[in-house]
Amino acid sequence: MVAKELIEARWKLFGGALLATLIATLTDFTYSNTREMLNSAAASQQPGSIRDYMVQMTSSFDTFIWNSWFSLSNNGGLVMVVLAVILGAGLIAGEVSKGSIFLLLSKPLSRERVLLTKYVVSAAILFAVVLFGSLVLLLVAALQGHPQNTLGMLISDLLFWFALLFALGLATLFSVIFSDVLRPLALALVVLLLVALPGFVPGWQALSLPSYWTSLPAYLGQSFPLKEFAVALVAAALPLAAAVLLFRKQQY
Amino acid sequence: MSTTTAIKQEALPVTSEAAAIEINNLVVSYGDKRAVDGLSLSVPIGSVYGFLGPNGAGKTTTIKTLLGFRQPNGGSAKVLGYDIVTQSLALRARVGYVSEVNSMYDYLTIPQMADFCRATSLRWDQSAVDRYLKMFGLPLKARVKQLSKGMKSQLAFSLAMGSQPDLLILDEPTSGLDPIARHDLLNQLVGEVAAGGTTVFFSSHILSEVEAVADWVGIINAGKLVISSELDQLKSSQKVLKLIYAEAPPPAEIDALRALPGAVRVDQEGRSVRITVHGDVNTLSQLVQARPYALRDAEIVDLNLEDIFLEYMKEGGNGR
């Protein structure tokens, strides 16, 4: 079953890896351009808050890489989240819409095993893509003369992967509920947006899940994000547990 | 043996099944609508059982419930002695299933499909699969998406046989197939499989194919069992007596014919009267000929399965 899942997801894996490579490479190369842009006349006309953010973001190469790669509001993070949602949305709904769910459920496998096998394969694909992207990022940064903290990168990758597991679990949950792939995809993205909203309200950052999915001190090797890991782990487990419970009862 | 299977073969609970399928007062609902409404049915071990009914009668829902895709709302059922709710895993380890839609994984090649089925089955006989694939002449290196609908049915059947099932459940297996593919699938394979001792339970609304291969039939309508019987017994117990009168009999005589023992249905068209008989048709024929209306001809006609099916559907429609 694992082989079948890998064959099914192979284009998503290749596509994700390709995009990750592209974004990682571009991220490394855009640092100097972004700094130059900050000094331009156009940047001086930007509102203060945006300019402050850009200054903070480009204060060092490491900060810039962390912001660009691990922030869910930037290219690297967004692409990975969308990949996670695409993988999760088709997990069960894809089987139902194609009718192959009947073949799958006619086998002597428990529904929990079916769902978890599919989930674990998708989670492994996400981890591989995140790790691959980070390796490219490290390599290009080293070639540019900006060696990064490898351990910090690895810890941040793990934390970021937990964020992706939340997105994957959420899309999987909706994939169990609906019989088409489009609705799980759209709903998971909407819920992800909703859980990020408190982060935009001053004083509510602690209620925003994305604030736990990235940690600059961890990336810089200054501290271990234990609290962040705990929150991210619980957040990732909840939608998955709900999906398993629902799938067990679902009628086909 | 696969490492992905949830149960080990030696862990399968031992059952002392008396019937391959035993359904008691099964109720399955979709919202307020009862798709299966108090169905009771027994499928003998080793039989080829044709499960008949018009579209929407509840055939597919019954099969889905037996295999655990749906939970029953009432009643109980056992398959190979296993309870369909509490022992579904053990049950599925011994049952082969070919679905109505034959949806497999288009992106897999035939060997990859076989690998997937082997990995998810408790028992596997690759030589049986290879034999069936060869018999059908399926292109072994092709992806599933490159196969015609008939080929997909043949592949689904071949793979279902790989798990060495004690019971093979086929849900409208020939739906959409051309006559040759249908003939190949049913006459050659069901015959061969049944000869090997496997019980075959297949739903269909193509009556000629059921009649060709089944030795037992069950007819379901509106979620209820209309009849379940050995096919030969069913056919021998039901005949039609065709009468041609010298003059059209009056309505009182038609009513009198309806009251005769064994007459379950009487249709009149002018001088011609058709009596559907359950039971001893010869005695009924003698009774009719002894009545005071002159007959030009009286003929006893065997019913084929289609006639029997239509009779039962008409009876159901008439509230009988």
XYZ file of C-alpha atoms in Angstrom:
572
model
C 0.000 0.000 0.000
C 2.925 2.317 0.736
C 4.276 1.711 -2.773
C 0.893 2.516 -4.283
C 0.675 5.740 -2.268
C 4.163 6.769 -3.344
C 3.400 6.088 -6.998
C 0.160 8.050 -6.695
C 1.890 11.038 -5.112
C 5.041 10.934 -7.229
C 4.164 13.986 -9.343
C 3.264 15.992 -6.248
C 6.595 14.959 -4.731
C 8.571 15.919 -7.829
C 6.601 19.147 -8.272
C 7.075 20.060 -4.614
C 10.799 19.294 -4.740
C 11.202 21.332 -7.912
C 9.359 24.313 -6.467
C 11.310 24.024 -3.215
C 14.581 24.019 -5.150
C 13.504 27.020 -7.173
C 12.338 29.032 -4.174
C 15.343 28.077 -2.052
C 17.712 29.177 -4.798
C 15.811 32.394 -5.451
C 15.656 33.134 -1.724
C 19.436 33.003 -1.485
C 19.879 35.194 -4.517
C 17.257 37.838 -3.696
C 18.830 38.981 -0.403
C 21.127 41.609 -1.921
C 18.411 42.791 -4.315
C 15.974 43.255 -1.446
C 18.489 45.300 0.525
C 19.180 47.493 -2.477
C 15.466 47.992 -2.940
C 15.176 49.137 0.663
C 17.643 51.906 -0.001
C 15.839 53.055 -3.139
C 13.548 56.054 -3.358
C 10.499 53.865 -3.913
C 11.009 52.108 -0.568
C 11.215 55.366 1.301
C 7.674 56.116 0.128
C 6.286 52.875 1.649
C 4.219 53.156 4.876
C 6.331 52.978 8.001
C 5.138 49.565 9.192
C 5.984 47.824 5.895
C 9.353 49.549 5.737
C 10.098 48.572 9.357
C 9.200 44.968 8.535
C 11.465 44.978 5.498
C 14.326 46.466 7.490
C 13.888 43.862 10.216
C 13.631 41.105 7.595
C 16.863 42.067 5.878
C 18.812 43.000 8.997
C 21.060 39.997 8.326
C 21.315 37.227 5.760
C 20.232 34.649 8.380
C 17.130 36.636 9.331
C 16.264 37.093 5.680
C 16.583 33.350 4.975
C 14.506 32.448 8.023
C 11.804 34.955 7.102
C 11.668 33.892 3.481
C 11.841 30.161 3.964
C 10.022 29.407 7.201
C 7.482 32.207 7.398
C 4.047 30.957 6.335
C 3.319 34.307 4.752
C 6.252 34.072 2.369
C 6.985 31.981 -0.709
C 8.680 28.986 0.866
C 6.125 28.486 3.625
C 3.125 29.094 1.408
C 4.187 26.626 -1.240
C 4.745 23.911 1.347
C 1.404 24.594 3.027
C -0.414 24.411 -0.307
C 1.405 21.159 -1.096
C 0.338 19.740 2.291
C -3.276 20.739 1.662
C -3.227 19.266 -1.851
C -1.862 15.991 -0.503
C -4.399 15.811 2.328
C -7.427 16.886 0.298
C -7.086 13.932 -2.048
C -6.243 11.359 0.591
C -9.732 9.901 1.063
C -11.911 12.126 -1.143
C -9.750 11.161 -4.118
C -10.462 7.486 -3.467
C -14.183 8.170 -3.026
C -14.533 10.299 -6.149
C -12.762 7.669 -8.269
C -14.680 4.791 -6.685
C -11.477 3.009 -5.664
C -12.482 3.360 -1.998
C -14.539 0.184 -2.450
C -11.506 -1.758 -3.617
C -9.508 -0.403 -0.695
C -12.147 -1.056 1.962
C -12.818 -4.567 0.671
C -9.311 -5.550 1.776
C -8.719 -6.969 5.267
C -7.313 -3.691 6.553
C -8.778 -1.625 9.346
C -9.891 1.848 8.367
C -7.435 3.312 10.871
C -4.595 1.529 9.120
C -5.778 2.685 5.705
C -5.977 6.320 6.764
C -2.790 6.353 8.797
C -0.762 4.643 6.073
C -1.890 7.236 3.562
C -1.252 10.038 6.058
C 2.211 8.794 7.001
C 3.259 8.535 3.354
C 2.082 12.105 2.727
C 3.826 13.289 5.891
C 7.042 11.595 4.747
C 6.742 13.259 1.336
C 6.349 16.649 3.011
C 9.344 16.016 5.231
C 11.427 14.974 2.233
C 10.461 18.108 0.313
C 11.155 20.401 3.296
C 14.485 18.729 3.929
C 15.429 18.816 0.259
C 14.564 22.514 0.000
C 16.608 23.266 3.088
C 19.580 21.368 1.717
C 19.433 23.435 -1.463
C 19.127 26.570 0.653
C 22.160 25.592 2.746
C 24.184 24.695 -0.321
C 23.459 27.902 -2.222
C 23.986 30.018 0.898
C 27.359 28.342 1.474
C 28.335 28.957 -2.158
C 27.486 32.629 -1.661
C 29.694 32.777 1.397
C 26.872 32.801 3.969
C 27.125 29.421 5.741
C 24.031 28.751 7.827
C 23.527 27.053 11.191
C 22.771 23.489 10.054
C 21.358 22.313 13.382
C 19.183 25.413 13.636
C 17.950 24.734 10.130
C 17.150 21.128 11.009
C 15.248 22.107 14.161
C 13.346 24.751 12.216
C 12.591 22.180 9.519
C 11.085 19.863 12.123
C 8.970 22.637 13.601
C 7.881 23.730 10.145
C 7.050 20.110 9.288
C 4.712 20.020 12.287
C 2.981 23.069 10.823
C 2.604 21.193 7.566
C 1.232 18.192 9.467
C -1.501 20.452 10.849
C -2.365 21.539 7.304
C -2.202 17.923 6.124
C -4.381 16.708 9.003
C -6.908 19.454 8.429
C -7.180 18.670 4.714
C -7.387 14.952 5.572
C -10.247 15.627 7.976
C -12.205 17.478 5.292
C -11.241 14.768 2.824
C -13.020 12.226 5.020
C -16.115 14.412 5.256
C -16.489 15.343 1.588
C -16.476 13.128 -1.470
C -14.777 15.574 -3.828
C -11.260 16.972 -3.626
C -12.080 20.635 -4.203
C -14.050 21.303 -1.017
C -11.460 19.792 1.363
C -8.805 21.847 -0.382
C -10.719 25.114 -0.157
C -11.958 24.574 3.406
C -8.530 23.610 4.710
C -7.049 26.786 3.248
C -9.836 28.872 4.796
C -9.318 27.309 8.237
C -5.564 27.835 7.951
C -6.206 31.480 7.214
C -8.522 31.696 10.225
C -6.000 30.184 12.646
C -3.436 32.723 11.402
C -5.736 35.724 11.893
C -5.004 36.371 15.614
C -1.396 36.967 14.597
C -2.463 40.181 12.882
C -4.179 41.534 16.017
C -1.799 43.324 18.421
C -1.547 41.399 21.699
C -3.175 38.271 20.267
C 0.001 36.703 18.854
C -0.079 33.947 21.473
C -3.398 32.764 20.028
C -2.000 32.483 16.536
C -0.821 28.977 15.646
C 1.643 30.173 12.994
C 3.552 32.046 15.688
C 4.446 28.612 17.156
C 5.418 27.090 13.829
C 8.517 29.234 13.341
C 11.209 30.354 15.758
C 14.044 32.719 14.829
C 16.046 32.028 18.024
C 15.860 28.304 17.233
C 17.037 28.930 13.692
C 19.931 31.019 14.936
C 20.820 28.310 17.457
C 20.058 30.526 20.466
C 17.394 28.317 22.111
C 15.407 25.127 21.689
C 11.715 25.810 20.897
C 10.229 23.302 23.361
C 6.973 25.175 23.898
C 6.588 25.680 20.169
C 7.142 21.974 19.543
C 4.559 21.014 22.168
C 1.911 23.349 20.740
C 2.676 22.311 17.146
C 2.523 18.622 18.065
C -0.876 18.933 19.732
C -2.150 21.081 16.868
C -1.004 18.496 14.323
C -2.503 15.581 16.259
C -5.986 17.040 16.750
C -7.265 17.137 13.141
C -5.676 13.760 12.463
C -7.410 12.204 15.466
C -10.720 13.709 14.345
C -10.164 12.376 10.820
C -9.475 8.849 12.124
C -12.587 8.883 14.316
C -14.773 10.149 11.484
C -13.347 7.765 8.909
C -14.075 4.843 11.223
C -17.782 5.752 11.167
C -18.080 6.991 7.591
C -20.614 5.187 5.392
C -19.824 4.481 1.737
C 2.495 -12.636 3.530
C 2.014 -8.916 3.622
C 3.255 -6.813 6.467
C 0.485 -4.288 5.938
C -2.398 -6.587 6.683
C -4.158 -5.883 9.916
C -4.714 -9.464 10.960
C -2.740 -12.641 10.618
C -4.251 -15.623 8.918
C -3.722 -17.851 11.940
C -5.542 -15.248 14.007
C -8.718 -15.597 11.955
C -11.501 -16.697 14.274
C -12.773 -20.173 13.514
C -16.382 -20.266 12.440
C -18.810 -23.072 11.882
C -20.750 -21.494 9.083
C -23.874 -23.230 7.907
C -24.355 -20.829 5.025
C -21.944 -18.632 3.111
C -24.192 -15.644 3.760
C -26.923 -15.508 6.398
C -28.938 -12.287 6.571
C -31.620 -11.742 9.197
C -34.077 -8.862 9.013
C -31.395 -6.462 7.737
C -32.285 -2.788 7.583
C -30.076 -0.192 5.899
C -31.185 3.397 5.511
C -29.985 6.458 3.644
C -31.421 9.199 5.815
C -35.139 8.503 6.038
C -35.177 6.157 3.074
C -34.856 2.447 3.730
C -32.739 0.985 0.930
C -32.809 -2.447 2.548
C -35.968 -3.088 4.499
C -36.022 -6.187 6.675
C -34.111 -8.418 4.264
C -33.610 -12.052 5.273
C -31.614 -14.331 3.023
C -29.476 -17.450 3.118
C -26.838 -18.281 0.512
C -25.778 -21.947 0.579
C -22.076 -22.777 0.666
C -20.725 -23.705 -2.760
C -23.630 -22.189 -4.657
C -23.603 -19.689 -7.507
C -26.220 -17.295 -6.211
C -27.749 -14.706 -8.533
C -29.007 -11.711 -6.597
C -31.645 -10.079 -8.766
C -33.670 -6.959 -8.615
C -34.555 -3.868 -10.578
C -32.376 -0.766 -10.374
C -32.585 0.750 -6.897
C -33.895 -2.473 -5.339
C -31.142 -2.503 -2.714
C -28.705 -5.019 -4.222
C -25.595 -2.839 -4.051
C -26.521 -1.498 -0.618
C -26.868 -5.057 0.662
C -23.426 -5.953 -0.690
C -21.860 -2.772 0.701
C -23.308 -3.592 4.103
C -22.082 -7.184 3.992
C -18.563 -5.923 3.302
C -18.656 -3.260 6.011
C -18.753 -0.190 3.760
C -21.989 0.739 5.502
C -23.301 -0.093 8.938
C -26.717 -1.720 9.195
C -29.476 0.232 10.934
C -31.095 -2.964 12.109
C -30.985 -6.731 11.890
C -27.863 -8.844 11.562
C -25.857 -10.746 8.998
C -23.059 -13.263 8.904
C -20.696 -13.913 6.031
C -18.790 -17.225 6.182
C -19.871 -17.331 9.810
C -18.395 -13.920 10.652
C -20.579 -11.137 11.973
C -20.507 -8.284 9.462
C -20.201 -5.626 12.170
C -17.871 -7.118 14.757
C -15.755 -9.435 12.564
C -15.532 -7.456 9.364
C -11.738 -7.767 9.038
C -11.758 -11.542 9.319
C -14.646 -11.688 6.901
C -12.883 -9.574 4.274
C -9.798 -11.777 4.514
C -11.821 -14.617 3.031
C -13.999 -12.731 0.576
C -13.110 -11.582 -2.929
C -15.010 -8.580 -4.231
C -15.464 -7.072 -7.652
C -17.348 -3.806 -7.511
C -19.938 -2.400 -9.829
C -17.681 0.441 -10.909
C -14.459 -1.578 -11.213
C -12.509 1.471 -10.161
C -8.896 0.593 -9.789
C -5.837 2.791 -9.770
C -5.401 4.108 -13.302
C -1.782 5.095 -12.762
C -0.673 1.579 -11.777
C 0.450 -1.099 -14.199
C -1.133 -4.537 -13.995
C 1.838 -5.993 -12.048
C 1.703 -2.992 -9.672
C -2.034 -3.562 -9.151
C -1.271 -7.201 -8.391
C 1.453 -6.144 -5.938
C -0.978 -3.784 -4.222
C -3.612 -6.502 -3.895
C -1.035 -9.025 -2.680
C 0.222 -6.579 -0.054
C -3.285 -5.917 1.200
C -4.499 -9.517 1.201
C -4.010 -12.151 3.808
C -3.647 -14.979 1.315
C -2.293 -14.662 -2.183
C -1.921 -17.016 -5.093
C 0.052 -15.244 -7.813
C -0.078 -18.290 -10.071
C -3.882 -18.096 -10.096
C -3.721 -14.409 -11.002
C -1.194 -15.105 -13.767
C -3.368 -17.906 -15.099
C -6.449 -15.678 -15.325
C -4.496 -12.767 -16.803
C -3.142 -15.130 -19.452
C -6.564 -16.610 -20.083
C -7.966 -13.145 -20.748
C -4.944 -12.108 -22.768
C -4.480 -8.899 -20.812
C -1.444 -6.779 -21.761
C 0.734 -7.266 -18.706
C 2.818 -4.118 -19.022
C -0.131 -1.808 -19.608
C -1.347 0.711 -17.081
C -4.901 0.283 -15.854
C -5.942 3.512 -17.614
C -5.013 1.931 -20.947
C -7.451 -0.941 -20.495
C -10.978 -1.072 -21.890
C -13.910 -1.451 -19.526
C -14.131 -5.145 -20.296
C -10.421 -5.604 -19.639
C -10.764 -3.776 -16.321
C -13.530 -6.178 -15.293
C -11.344 -9.104 -16.284
C -8.439 -7.656 -14.306
C -10.637 -7.005 -11.273
C -11.872 -10.580 -11.424
C -8.333 -11.981 -11.799
C -7.101 -9.969 -8.826
C -10.095 -10.956 -6.712
C -9.188 -14.597 -7.348
C -5.623 -13.955 -6.193
C -6.738 -13.758 -2.583
C -8.064 -17.336 -2.797
C -11.523 -16.316 -1.614
C -13.962 -18.743 -0.085
C -16.711 -16.409 -1.206
C -16.634 -14.235 -4.306
C -19.002 -11.264 -4.298
C -19.571 -9.650 -7.673
C -21.681 -6.511 -7.883
C -23.050 -6.142 -11.412
C -19.800 -7.559 -12.800
C -20.858 -7.439 -16.430
C -22.415 -3.994 -16.379
C -21.475 -2.215 -19.601
C -19.634 -5.167 -21.114
C -20.167 -6.391 -24.649
C -21.721 -9.863 -25.051
C -18.385 -11.583 -25.703
C -16.694 -10.099 -22.643
C -19.781 -10.944 -20.604
C -19.721 -14.515 -21.844
C -16.001 -14.849 -21.049
C -16.387 -13.477 -17.572
C -19.434 -15.402 -16.523
C -19.569 -18.711 -18.327
C -15.883 -19.524 -18.257
C -14.906 -18.023 -14.934
C -17.898 -18.349 -12.671
C -18.179 -21.953 -13.852
C -14.510 -22.589 -13.116
C -14.521 -20.780 -9.796
C -17.673 -22.478 -8.590
C -16.291 -25.842 -9.693
C -13.382 -25.162 -7.343
C -15.795 -24.917 -4.416
C -15.888 -21.141 -4.062
C -19.303 -19.697 -3.320
C -20.236 -17.004 -5.830
C -22.742 -14.303 -4.912
C -23.388 -11.926 -7.752
C -25.900 -9.198 -8.295
C -27.288 -8.458 -11.699
C -30.305 -7.202 -13.525
C -29.337 -9.034 -16.725
C -31.484 -12.099 -16.213
C -30.206 -14.198 -19.089
C -26.679 -14.193 -17.640
C -27.950 -15.175 -14.216
C -29.963 -18.012 -15.693
C -26.875 -19.218 -17.575
C -24.637 -19.573 -14.541
C -26.627 -19.433 -11.286
C -27.960 -22.438 -9.420
C -29.696 -20.310 -6.800
C -31.515 -17.025 -7.211
C -32.863 -14.419 -4.863
C -35.090 -11.617 -6.035
C -35.161 -8.370 -4.117
C -37.477 -5.432 -4.648
C -37.767 -2.206 -2.666
C -35.277 -3.582 -0.161
C -37.304 -6.696 0.611
C -36.730 -10.271 -0.452
C -39.387 -11.435 -2.885
C -38.133 -14.997 -3.243
C -35.001 -17.055 -2.695
C -34.864 -20.506 -4.213
C -32.864 -23.030 -6.152
C -33.246 -22.015 -9.785
C -34.361 -25.429 -11.053
C -36.903 -25.721 -8.270
C -38.159 -22.226 -8.947
C -38.561 -22.956 -12.627
C -40.229 -26.313 -12.057
C -42.633 -24.894 -9.497
C -43.857 -22.154 -11.784
C -45.568 -22.757 -15.088
C -47.976 -20.954 -17.306
C -51.147 -22.563 -18.564
C -52.137 -20.994 -21.878
C -55.791 -21.496 -22.797
C -57.614 -20.691 -26.012
C -61.397 -20.764 -25.565
C -63.945 -21.311 -28.314
C -65.601 -18.103 -27.166
C -64.338 -15.395 -24.830
C -65.121 -16.542 -21.258
C -67.249 -14.209 -19.122
C -65.755 -12.281 -16.170
C -67.355 -14.723 -13.721
C -65.371 -17.570 -15.271
C -62.135 -15.575 -15.012
C -62.878 -15.031 -11.331
C -63.514 -18.773 -10.975
C -60.137 -19.511 -12.607
C -58.441 -17.150 -10.173
C -59.920 -19.152 -7.303
C -58.459 -22.454 -8.531
C -55.700 -23.952 -6.329
C -52.222 -22.881 -7.528
C -53.440 -20.102 -9.827
C -51.553 -16.992 -8.792
C -52.343 -14.789 -11.746
C -54.884 -14.814 -14.554
C -54.650 -12.555 -17.605
C -57.275 -12.460 -20.339
C -57.121 -11.145 -23.875
C -60.345 -12.012 -25.716
C -60.481 -15.803 -26.112
C -56.968 -16.208 -24.850
C -56.348 -16.728 -21.119
C -52.955 -17.069 -19.415
C -52.778 -18.585 -15.928
C -49.553 -18.400 -13.934
C -49.372 -21.451 -11.707
C -47.336 -22.151 -8.609
C -47.419 -25.871 -7.856
C -49.124 -28.736 -9.668
C -50.000 -27.395 -13.095
C -51.314 -30.727 -14.419
C -54.030 -30.944 -11.772
C -54.996 -27.344 -12.444
C -55.124 -28.064 -16.185
C -57.505 -30.964 -15.590
C -59.711 -28.764 -13.401
C -59.860 -26.089 -16.083
C -60.730 -28.562 -18.814
C -63.530 -29.975 -16.659
C -65.229 -26.557 -16.486
C -68.272 -25.809 -18.691
C -66.499 -23.572 -21.237
C -65.192 -25.141 -24.423
C -61.455 -24.955 -24.975
C -59.807 -24.980 -28.384
C -56.332 -25.478 -26.914
C -54.559 -25.823 -23.540
C -50.796 -25.679 -23.350
C -48.396 -25.857 -20.376
C -45.450 -23.529 -20.889
C -42.194 -23.405 -18.890
C -41.162 -20.015 -17.578
C -37.654 -18.726 -18.073
C -36.024 -16.649 -15.358
C -37.039 -13.413 -17.026
C -40.703 -14.501 -17.014
C -40.441 -15.547 -13.378
C -38.771 -12.277 -12.453
C -41.417 -10.237 -14.234
C -44.185 -12.273 -12.609
C -42.773 -11.549 -9.167
C -42.330 -7.895 -9.980
C -45.951 -7.706 -11.190
C -47.138 -9.500 -8.071
C -45.165 -7.032 -5.990
C -46.659 -4.193 -7.969
C -50.118 -5.620 -7.357
C -49.491 -5.704 -3.691
C -49.287 -9.489 -3.495
